[in-house]
Amino acid sequence: MRTRAKRGIIRGHRHSEEEEEEVEMATAGEEEEVAEDLPEGEDTEGGDETEAEAPRRPRGKGRMRSRVTWDLCWAWYHALPEAQQDQIARMGFGHLLSVRPFHLDVPYLEALRERWEEDCKAFIMPWGHMIPTLEDVAYLTGLPVQGEPVVGLERRDYYDNIVELLGPEFMAGRRRPIRSILLGSLSEAVGLRGRRRGPLESLDEFYAGVRGALDLGDRSEERSVRLFVSYLFGRLLFATQSSQMNCKFVLLLRDLAQAGRYAWGAAMLGHLFSLLPSSSQRSQSTRGFTPFLQIWGYTRFPMGRGTLVEGRQMMVPLMTRWAVAPDPRVTDRRAGDVRVALDHYPHDQVVWTPYVGEADASHPAVAAGRPLFDRHLLLLCLGTCEVLYLELVVRTLGWHQPAIEAPSLGREGHSRRRFFAEDRDWGADHSSTVAYWREGGEQVVRVTDLQDSSAYMEDYQTRYA
């Protein structure tokens, strides 16, 4: 388990509640907490479901809907000039953007997120704890999980930064301080505002329309890349249910070469962990990079609507192997149906080590990240610091699971996603945690004298009866 020294590191960067949360600006809502029901015609690119698939429903009722806009991210990237695609690939996003968008299985995601337990940062399944790990991120998405932690400066006013990095047109007519910008303004700047794949439109047809409409104007290559990556952050990797993007992410793109050294996959996973608790309680929208969560579930307990595509068995990212399309036989499926299926899923069919025997272990994200796959870590994403309790799921390492004492499952990280009254340097605030990350976290110790995981399951069933 975790050592006393490591616990000291965590306590060292904790502040009192008053110091940690600061004073939230009265004029700026918390972007991750605010869902915007905009009038028809305004920012209609919010989710990846078509109007036919996701008719309007009263607030707070009906099934959950997706807020990611994967189709447009994919088509926009592939319509860019080759030099800009290469730049984006060097930043670590090229492998993920090679994955053709698939349909989000929203009832599956809704049933899954209901099982998230905040205290231990894990899904509570009938067969034990389950947690997406950095190994899953590397294999499924191809995002880099090893590198510099995603920390940096968070400002109270980004006006000058947006003018410098994206362009003065985004600040026209706006008063200071500026903390967020509409995601629709990013796509509008390149002629793609309101672009949305129709219910009968193929992905290739949609891409052809995007390619014909894309207008980069006379922008520099760097500014065009920043526009796209900012949209990618707000609509896919770090998606929230808001139609606005916190400008803190834009500052990470000042130096595009430095941006290629960040552990984006680890930041994505930490951001996802930070959003799951509030999602499971209040939200009617998916938040975080939910396509990853969906395919992670398919690989572990394959009971969703995804199918493996022939001829893609040797490819990383492994999300490429999956095709998920709306199935008319299950259009009316609800989260309740998935709940029942999960409750009765055969425990012996759960796949704990899905990557054993993968031939493409030399993939850059996998090869570089492998030293972290058996480590206890803290996942940083600016004001987010989330714990990866790998010791709860050592069966993913091919080991037997020992019983875990309940007091050891207490929260050690924290998440602060508010706008602050003063500038904050998360690299300084998280200095001990940054050092812990750079040292590679802490080795998870294998208990070698176990014959099975029965003692763990007895305690687990008692705890979650």
Coordinates of C-alpha atoms in Angstrom, one line a residue:
M1 CA 0.0 0.0 0.0
R2 CA 1.0 3.6 -0.1
T3 CA 3.8 4.7 2.2
R4 CA 3.8 7.3 5.0
A5 CA 6.2 9.4 3.0
K6 CA 3.9 9.5 0.0
R7 CA 1.0 10.5 2.3
G8 CA 3.1 13.3 3.5
I9 CA 3.5 14.6 0.0
I10 CA -0.2 14.6 -0.5
R11 CA -0.9 16.4 2.8
G12 CA 1.8 18.9 2.0
H13 CA 0.0 20.4 -0.9
R14 CA -3.4 20.4 0.8
H15 CA -4.6 23.8 1.9
S16 CA -7.4 24.8 4.2
E17 CA -10.8 24.9 2.7
E18 CA -10.8 28.7 2.6
E19 CA -7.4 28.9 0.8
E20 CA -8.1 26.1 -1.6
E21 CA -11.4 27.2 -3.0
E22 CA -10.8 30.9 -3.0
V23 CA -13.6 33.4 -3.8
E24 CA -15.5 32.4 -6.9
M25 CA -16.2 35.3 -9.2
A26 CA -19.8 36.2 -9.0
T27 CA -20.1 36.9 -12.8
A28 CA -18.6 33.6 -13.8
G29 CA -20.3 30.3 -13.3
E30 CA -18.3 27.1 -12.9
E31 CA -18.0 25.9 -16.5
E32 CA -18.1 22.3 -15.7
E33 CA -21.3 22.7 -13.6
V34 CA -23.3 24.8 -16.0
A35 CA -25.5 23.2 -18.7
E36 CA -26.8 25.6 -21.3
D37 CA -30.1 25.0 -23.0
L38 CA -29.7 27.4 -25.9
P39 CA -32.4 28.5 -28.3
E40 CA -32.7 26.5 -31.4
G41 CA -30.1 27.7 -33.9
E42 CA -27.6 28.8 -31.3
D43 CA -24.5 26.6 -30.9
T44 CA -26.3 23.6 -32.2
E45 CA -23.1 21.5 -32.5
G46 CA -23.4 20.6 -28.8
G47 CA -23.7 16.8 -29.0
D48 CA -22.8 14.1 -31.4
E49 CA -26.4 12.7 -31.6
T50 CA -28.5 13.9 -34.5
E51 CA -31.8 15.5 -33.9
A52 CA -33.5 12.3 -35.1
E53 CA -31.6 10.3 -32.4
A54 CA -31.9 12.9 -29.6
P55 CA -35.2 14.8 -29.8
R56 CA -35.6 17.7 -27.4
R57 CA -36.8 16.7 -23.9
P58 CA -37.8 18.7 -20.8
R59 CA -34.9 19.8 -18.6
G60 CA -34.0 17.1 -16.0
K61 CA -36.1 14.4 -17.7
G62 CA -35.4 11.6 -20.2
R63 CA -32.2 9.9 -21.1
M64 CA -28.8 11.4 -20.9
R65 CA -27.3 12.9 -24.0
S66 CA -23.7 13.3 -25.2
R67 CA -21.9 16.7 -25.3
V68 CA -18.9 15.6 -27.4
T69 CA -18.6 16.7 -31.0
W70 CA -16.3 14.0 -32.3
D71 CA -17.5 14.0 -35.9
L72 CA -16.5 17.7 -36.4
C73 CA -13.2 17.3 -34.6
W74 CA -12.3 14.4 -36.8
A75 CA -13.4 16.0 -40.1
W76 CA -11.8 19.4 -39.3
Y77 CA -8.5 17.7 -38.5
H78 CA -8.5 15.7 -41.8
A79 CA -9.4 18.8 -43.8
L80 CA -6.4 20.8 -42.5
P81 CA -3.3 21.2 -44.6
E82 CA -0.8 18.3 -44.2
A83 CA 1.8 20.6 -42.4
Q84 CA -0.8 21.5 -39.7
Q85 CA -1.8 17.8 -39.3
D86 CA 1.8 16.9 -38.8
Q87 CA 2.1 19.6 -36.1
I88 CA -0.9 18.3 -34.3
A89 CA 0.4 14.8 -34.5
R90 CA 3.7 15.9 -33.0
M91 CA 1.7 17.3 -30.1
G92 CA 0.4 13.7 -29.3
F93 CA -3.1 13.8 -30.8
G94 CA -2.5 12.3 -34.3
H95 CA -3.1 8.6 -33.2
L96 CA -6.4 9.4 -31.6
L97 CA -7.6 11.5 -34.5
S98 CA -7.0 8.5 -36.8
V99 CA -9.9 6.8 -35.1
R100 CA -13.1 7.2 -37.1
P101 CA -15.9 8.5 -34.8
F102 CA -18.5 6.0 -33.7
H103 CA -21.9 6.3 -32.1
L104 CA -22.0 6.9 -28.3
D105 CA -23.9 4.2 -26.5
V106 CA -25.5 6.6 -24.1
P107 CA -27.6 4.2 -22.0
Y108 CA -24.4 2.1 -21.5
L109 CA -22.5 5.2 -20.3
E110 CA -25.3 6.3 -18.1
A111 CA -25.5 2.9 -16.3
L112 CA -21.8 2.8 -16.0
R113 CA -21.4 6.3 -14.4
E114 CA -24.0 5.5 -11.8
R115 CA -21.6 2.9 -10.4
W116 CA -18.8 5.4 -9.8
E117 CA -17.7 5.5 -6.1
E118 CA -15.9 8.8 -5.3
D119 CA -14.2 7.6 -2.1
C120 CA -12.1 5.0 -3.9
K121 CA -12.2 6.4 -7.5
A122 CA -13.5 3.2 -9.0
F123 CA -16.6 1.7 -10.5
I124 CA -18.4 -0.6 -8.1
M125 CA -19.2 -3.7 -10.2
P126 CA -20.7 -7.0 -9.0
W127 CA -17.3 -8.7 -9.5
G128 CA -15.2 -6.0 -7.7
H129 CA -13.7 -2.6 -8.3
M130 CA -12.8 -1.6 -11.8
I131 CA -10.8 1.5 -12.9
P132 CA -9.6 2.7 -16.3
T133 CA -5.8 2.9 -16.1
L134 CA -3.0 4.5 -18.0
E135 CA -2.5 1.2 -19.8
D136 CA -6.0 1.5 -21.1
V137 CA -5.4 5.1 -22.1
A138 CA -2.2 4.2 -24.0
Y139 CA -3.6 1.2 -25.8
L140 CA -7.1 2.5 -26.6
T141 CA -6.4 6.1 -27.5
G142 CA -2.7 6.3 -28.4
L143 CA -2.5 9.5 -26.3
P144 CA 0.8 10.0 -24.4
V145 CA 0.6 9.0 -20.8
Q146 CA 4.2 9.7 -19.9
G147 CA 5.8 13.1 -20.0
E148 CA 5.4 16.5 -18.3
P149 CA 2.3 16.9 -16.0
V150 CA -0.4 19.2 -17.4
V151 CA 0.1 22.1 -15.0
G152 CA 0.6 25.8 -15.6
L153 CA -0.8 29.2 -15.0
E154 CA -4.5 29.9 -14.5
R155 CA -5.4 33.6 -14.8
R156 CA -8.3 35.7 -13.7
D157 CA -8.3 37.5 -17.0
Y158 CA -7.3 35.9 -20.4
Y159 CA -8.1 38.9 -22.6
D160 CA -4.5 39.6 -23.8
N161 CA -3.7 35.9 -24.0
I162 CA -6.6 35.2 -26.4
V163 CA -5.7 38.2 -28.5
E164 CA -2.1 37.0 -28.8
L165 CA -2.7 33.2 -29.2
L166 CA -6.0 33.0 -31.1
G167 CA -6.7 36.4 -32.6
P168 CA -8.3 39.8 -31.7
E169 CA -11.6 38.9 -33.3
F170 CA -12.5 36.6 -30.4
M171 CA -12.4 39.7 -28.0
A172 CA -14.4 42.1 -30.2
G173 CA -17.0 43.9 -28.1
R174 CA -16.2 41.9 -24.9
R175 CA -15.4 43.5 -21.6
R176 CA -12.7 42.4 -19.2
P177 CA -12.2 40.1 -17.4
I178 CA -12.5 37.3 -19.9
R179 CA -12.4 33.7 -18.5
S180 CA -14.0 31.6 -21.1
I181 CA -15.0 31.7 -24.8
L182 CA -17.8 30.1 -26.7
L183 CA -16.7 26.9 -28.5
G184 CA -18.9 27.9 -31.4
S185 CA -16.8 30.9 -32.0
L186 CA -13.8 28.7 -32.7
S187 CA -15.5 26.7 -35.4
E188 CA -17.2 29.9 -36.7
A189 CA -13.7 31.4 -37.2
V190 CA -12.9 28.8 -39.8
G191 CA -16.3 28.7 -41.5
L192 CA -17.6 25.6 -39.6
R193 CA -20.1 27.1 -37.1
G194 CA -23.2 25.0 -36.9
R195 CA -21.7 22.1 -38.9
R196 CA -23.4 19.0 -37.7
R197 CA -23.6 15.6 -39.2
G198 CA -27.2 14.8 -40.4
P199 CA -29.1 11.7 -39.5
L200 CA -28.7 10.2 -43.0
E201 CA -25.3 11.6 -43.8
S202 CA -22.3 9.3 -43.9
L203 CA -19.1 10.3 -42.2
D204 CA -17.4 10.6 -45.6
E205 CA -20.1 12.9 -46.9
F206 CA -19.9 15.0 -43.8
Y207 CA -16.1 15.2 -44.1
A208 CA -16.5 16.3 -47.8
G209 CA -18.8 19.2 -46.7
V210 CA -16.4 20.2 -43.9
R211 CA -13.4 20.2 -46.2
G212 CA -15.3 22.4 -48.7
A213 CA -16.4 24.9 -46.0
L214 CA -13.1 25.1 -44.1
D215 CA -11.6 28.6 -44.4
L216 CA -8.4 29.3 -42.6
G217 CA -8.1 32.8 -44.0
D218 CA -4.7 34.4 -43.7
R219 CA -3.9 33.0 -40.2
S220 CA -0.5 31.6 -39.4
E221 CA 0.0 27.9 -39.2
E222 CA 0.5 28.1 -35.4
R223 CA -2.7 30.1 -34.8
S224 CA -4.7 27.7 -37.0
V225 CA -3.3 24.8 -35.0
R226 CA -4.2 26.5 -31.7
L227 CA -7.8 27.1 -32.9
F228 CA -8.3 23.4 -33.7
V229 CA -6.6 22.0 -30.6
S230 CA -8.6 24.4 -28.4
Y231 CA -11.8 23.1 -30.0
L232 CA -10.5 19.5 -29.6
F233 CA -10.0 20.1 -25.9
G234 CA -13.4 21.7 -25.3
R235 CA -15.4 19.3 -27.4
L236 CA -13.7 16.0 -26.9
L237 CA -10.7 15.5 -24.6
F238 CA -11.8 17.8 -21.8
A239 CA -15.5 18.1 -22.7
T240 CA -17.9 19.4 -20.2
Q241 CA -21.6 20.1 -20.5
S242 CA -21.0 23.8 -21.1
S243 CA -20.9 25.4 -24.5
Q244 CA -17.9 27.5 -23.3
M245 CA -14.3 26.6 -22.8
N246 CA -12.2 27.8 -19.9
C247 CA -9.4 29.7 -21.4
K248 CA -6.9 28.0 -19.0
F249 CA -6.3 25.3 -21.7
V250 CA -5.3 27.9 -24.3
L251 CA -2.2 28.9 -22.3
L252 CA -0.9 25.4 -22.6
L253 CA -0.7 26.0 -26.4
R254 CA 1.6 29.0 -26.3
D255 CA 4.6 26.9 -27.2
L256 CA 3.5 24.1 -29.5
A257 CA 6.8 22.3 -29.1
Q258 CA 6.3 22.2 -25.4
A259 CA 2.7 21.0 -25.9
G260 CA 4.1 17.9 -27.4
R261 CA 5.9 17.0 -24.2
Y262 CA 2.8 16.9 -21.9
A263 CA 1.2 13.6 -20.7
W264 CA -2.2 14.4 -22.3
G265 CA -3.5 10.9 -21.7
A266 CA -2.9 11.1 -17.9
A267 CA -4.5 14.6 -17.8
M268 CA -7.6 13.3 -19.8
L269 CA -8.0 10.5 -17.3
G270 CA -7.7 12.8 -14.3
H271 CA -10.2 15.2 -15.8
L272 CA -12.6 12.3 -16.4
F273 CA -12.3 11.1 -12.8
S274 CA -13.0 14.7 -11.6
L275 CA -16.3 14.9 -13.5
L276 CA -17.8 11.5 -12.8
P277 CA -19.0 12.2 -9.3
S278 CA -21.1 15.3 -10.2
S279 CA -22.2 13.6 -13.5
S280 CA -23.6 10.7 -11.6
Q281 CA -25.7 13.0 -9.3
R282 CA -27.1 15.8 -11.3
S283 CA -26.1 15.9 -15.0
Q284 CA -28.2 15.0 -17.9
S285 CA -25.2 15.1 -20.2
T286 CA -22.0 13.0 -20.5
R287 CA -18.9 14.8 -19.5
G288 CA -15.2 14.1 -20.1
F289 CA -13.9 11.9 -22.9
T290 CA -16.7 9.4 -22.8
P291 CA -15.9 7.5 -26.1
F292 CA -12.8 6.3 -24.3
L293 CA -14.9 5.2 -21.3
Q294 CA -17.3 3.4 -23.6
I295 CA -14.7 1.3 -25.4
W296 CA -12.9 0.6 -22.1
G297 CA -16.1 -1.0 -20.9
Y298 CA -16.5 -2.9 -24.1
T299 CA -13.0 -4.4 -23.7
R300 CA -13.6 -5.5 -20.1
F301 CA -17.2 -6.7 -20.2
P302 CA -18.3 -6.7 -23.8
M303 CA -22.1 -6.3 -23.6
G304 CA -22.5 -3.1 -25.5
R305 CA -23.5 -2.3 -29.1
G306 CA -19.9 -2.2 -30.4
T307 CA -18.5 -4.8 -32.9
L308 CA -14.9 -5.6 -33.7
V309 CA -14.1 -4.7 -37.3
E310 CA -12.2 -7.3 -39.4
G311 CA -8.8 -6.3 -40.5
R312 CA -8.1 -4.0 -37.6
Q313 CA -6.8 -6.5 -35.2
M314 CA -3.2 -5.2 -35.2
M315 CA -3.8 -1.5 -34.7
V316 CA -3.1 0.9 -31.8
P317 CA -5.0 2.9 -30.8
L318 CA -7.3 0.0 -30.2
M319 CA -10.4 2.2 -30.3
T320 CA -9.9 1.9 -34.1
R321 CA -11.0 -1.7 -34.0
W322 CA -14.5 -0.8 -32.9
A323 CA -17.5 0.1 -35.0
V324 CA -20.5 1.4 -33.0
A325 CA -23.6 2.4 -35.0
P326 CA -27.2 3.0 -33.9
D327 CA -28.9 -0.4 -33.9
P328 CA -32.7 -0.1 -34.6
R329 CA -33.3 -3.2 -32.5
V330 CA -32.0 -1.4 -29.4
T331 CA -33.0 2.2 -30.1
D332 CA -35.4 2.2 -27.2
R333 CA -32.9 0.6 -24.8
R334 CA -32.6 2.5 -21.5
A335 CA -30.0 2.6 -18.8
G336 CA -32.3 0.3 -16.7
D337 CA -31.8 -2.5 -19.2
V338 CA -28.0 -2.1 -19.0
R339 CA -28.2 -2.0 -15.2
V340 CA -29.9 -5.4 -15.2
A341 CA -27.4 -6.8 -17.7
L342 CA -24.5 -5.6 -15.6
D343 CA -26.0 -7.2 -12.4
H344 CA -26.2 -10.5 -14.2
Y345 CA -23.0 -10.4 -16.2
P346 CA -21.0 -13.7 -15.7
H347 CA -18.1 -12.9 -13.5
D348 CA -15.8 -15.4 -15.2
Q349 CA -16.3 -13.6 -18.5
V350 CA -14.9 -10.3 -17.3
V351 CA -11.6 -9.5 -19.1
W352 CA -9.0 -8.3 -16.7
T353 CA -6.0 -8.3 -18.9
P354 CA -7.2 -7.5 -22.4
Y355 CA -3.8 -6.4 -23.8
V356 CA -1.9 -9.7 -23.1
G357 CA -0.4 -10.8 -26.4
E358 CA -0.9 -7.5 -28.3
A359 CA 1.7 -7.4 -31.1
D360 CA 1.9 -3.6 -31.2
A361 CA 3.5 -3.1 -27.8
S362 CA 6.1 -0.9 -29.5
H363 CA 3.6 1.9 -30.2
P364 CA 5.1 5.1 -28.9
A365 CA 2.4 5.7 -26.3
V366 CA 2.5 2.1 -25.0
A367 CA 6.3 1.8 -25.0
A368 CA 6.9 5.1 -23.3
G369 CA 4.1 4.6 -20.8
R370 CA 4.8 1.0 -19.8
P371 CA 7.0 1.9 -16.8
L372 CA 3.9 3.6 -15.3
F373 CA 1.5 0.7 -15.8
D374 CA 2.1 -0.8 -12.4
R375 CA 2.5 2.4 -10.4
H376 CA 0.3 4.3 -7.9
L377 CA 0.0 7.8 -9.4
L378 CA -1.7 11.2 -9.0
L379 CA -3.2 12.5 -12.2
L380 CA -2.8 16.3 -12.7
C381 CA -4.8 18.5 -15.0
L382 CA -4.2 22.1 -13.9
G383 CA -6.5 22.5 -10.8
T384 CA -7.4 18.9 -10.9
C385 CA -5.4 16.3 -8.8
E386 CA -7.0 12.9 -8.9
V387 CA -5.8 9.6 -7.4
L388 CA -5.3 6.4 -9.5
Y389 CA -5.9 3.6 -7.0
L390 CA -4.2 0.9 -9.0
E391 CA -3.9 -1.3 -5.9
L392 CA -7.7 -1.9 -6.1
V393 CA -7.4 -3.5 -9.5
V394 CA -4.2 -5.5 -9.5
R395 CA -6.1 -8.2 -11.4
T396 CA -5.5 -5.9 -14.4
L397 CA -1.8 -6.7 -13.9
G398 CA -2.5 -10.5 -13.9
W399 CA -2.2 -10.7 -10.1
H400 CA -4.6 -12.0 -7.4
Q401 CA -6.4 -9.2 -5.6
P402 CA -5.7 -8.9 -1.8
A403 CA -8.3 -7.5 0.6
I404 CA -8.1 -3.8 1.0
E405 CA -8.9 -2.1 4.3
A406 CA -11.6 0.5 4.1
P407 CA -9.7 3.3 5.7
S408 CA -7.1 3.1 3.0
L409 CA -9.6 4.1 0.4
G410 CA -9.9 7.8 1.6
R411 CA -9.6 10.6 -1.0
E412 CA -6.1 12.0 -1.3
G413 CA -6.4 14.2 -4.3
H414 CA -8.6 17.2 -4.9
S415 CA -10.3 19.0 -7.8
R416 CA -10.7 22.7 -8.1
R417 CA -12.4 23.7 -11.3
R418 CA -13.5 27.3 -10.4
F419 CA -12.5 30.7 -11.7
F420 CA -10.2 32.3 -9.2
A421 CA -9.9 35.9 -8.1
E422 CA -6.2 35.9 -8.5
D423 CA -3.8 34.2 -10.9
R424 CA -2.8 30.7 -9.8
D425 CA 0.3 28.8 -10.8
W426 CA -0.6 25.1 -10.5
G427 CA 3.0 24.1 -11.1
A428 CA 3.9 25.8 -7.8
D429 CA 0.7 24.8 -6.0
H430 CA 1.2 21.2 -6.9
S431 CA 5.0 21.3 -6.6
S432 CA 5.3 18.2 -4.4
T433 CA 2.8 16.3 -6.6
V434 CA 4.6 17.3 -9.7
A435 CA 7.8 15.9 -8.2
Y436 CA 6.0 12.7 -7.3
W437 CA 4.8 12.3 -10.9
R438 CA 8.3 13.0 -12.3
E439 CA 9.7 10.3 -10.0
G440 CA 7.2 7.8 -11.4
G441 CA 4.8 7.6 -8.5
E442 CA 5.1 4.5 -6.3
Q443 CA 5.4 0.8 -7.2
V444 CA 2.3 -1.2 -6.4
V445 CA 3.5 -4.2 -4.4
R446 CA 2.4 -7.7 -5.4
V447 CA 1.2 -10.0 -2.7
T448 CA 2.8 -13.3 -3.8
D449 CA 1.3 -15.8 -1.3
L450 CA -2.3 -15.4 -2.5
Q451 CA -3.9 -18.4 -4.1
D452 CA -7.0 -16.4 -5.3
S453 CA -9.0 -13.3 -4.8
S454 CA -11.7 -14.8 -2.5
A455 CA -10.7 -12.9 0.6
Y456 CA -11.0 -9.6 -1.3
M457 CA -14.4 -10.6 -2.7
E458 CA -15.8 -11.5 0.7
D459 CA -14.8 -8.1 2.1
Y460 CA -16.0 -6.3 -1.0
Q461 CA -19.4 -8.0 -0.9
T462 CA -19.8 -7.1 2.8
R463 CA -18.8 -3.5 2.1
Y464 CA -21.1 -3.0 -0.8
A465 CA -23.9 -5.3 0.1

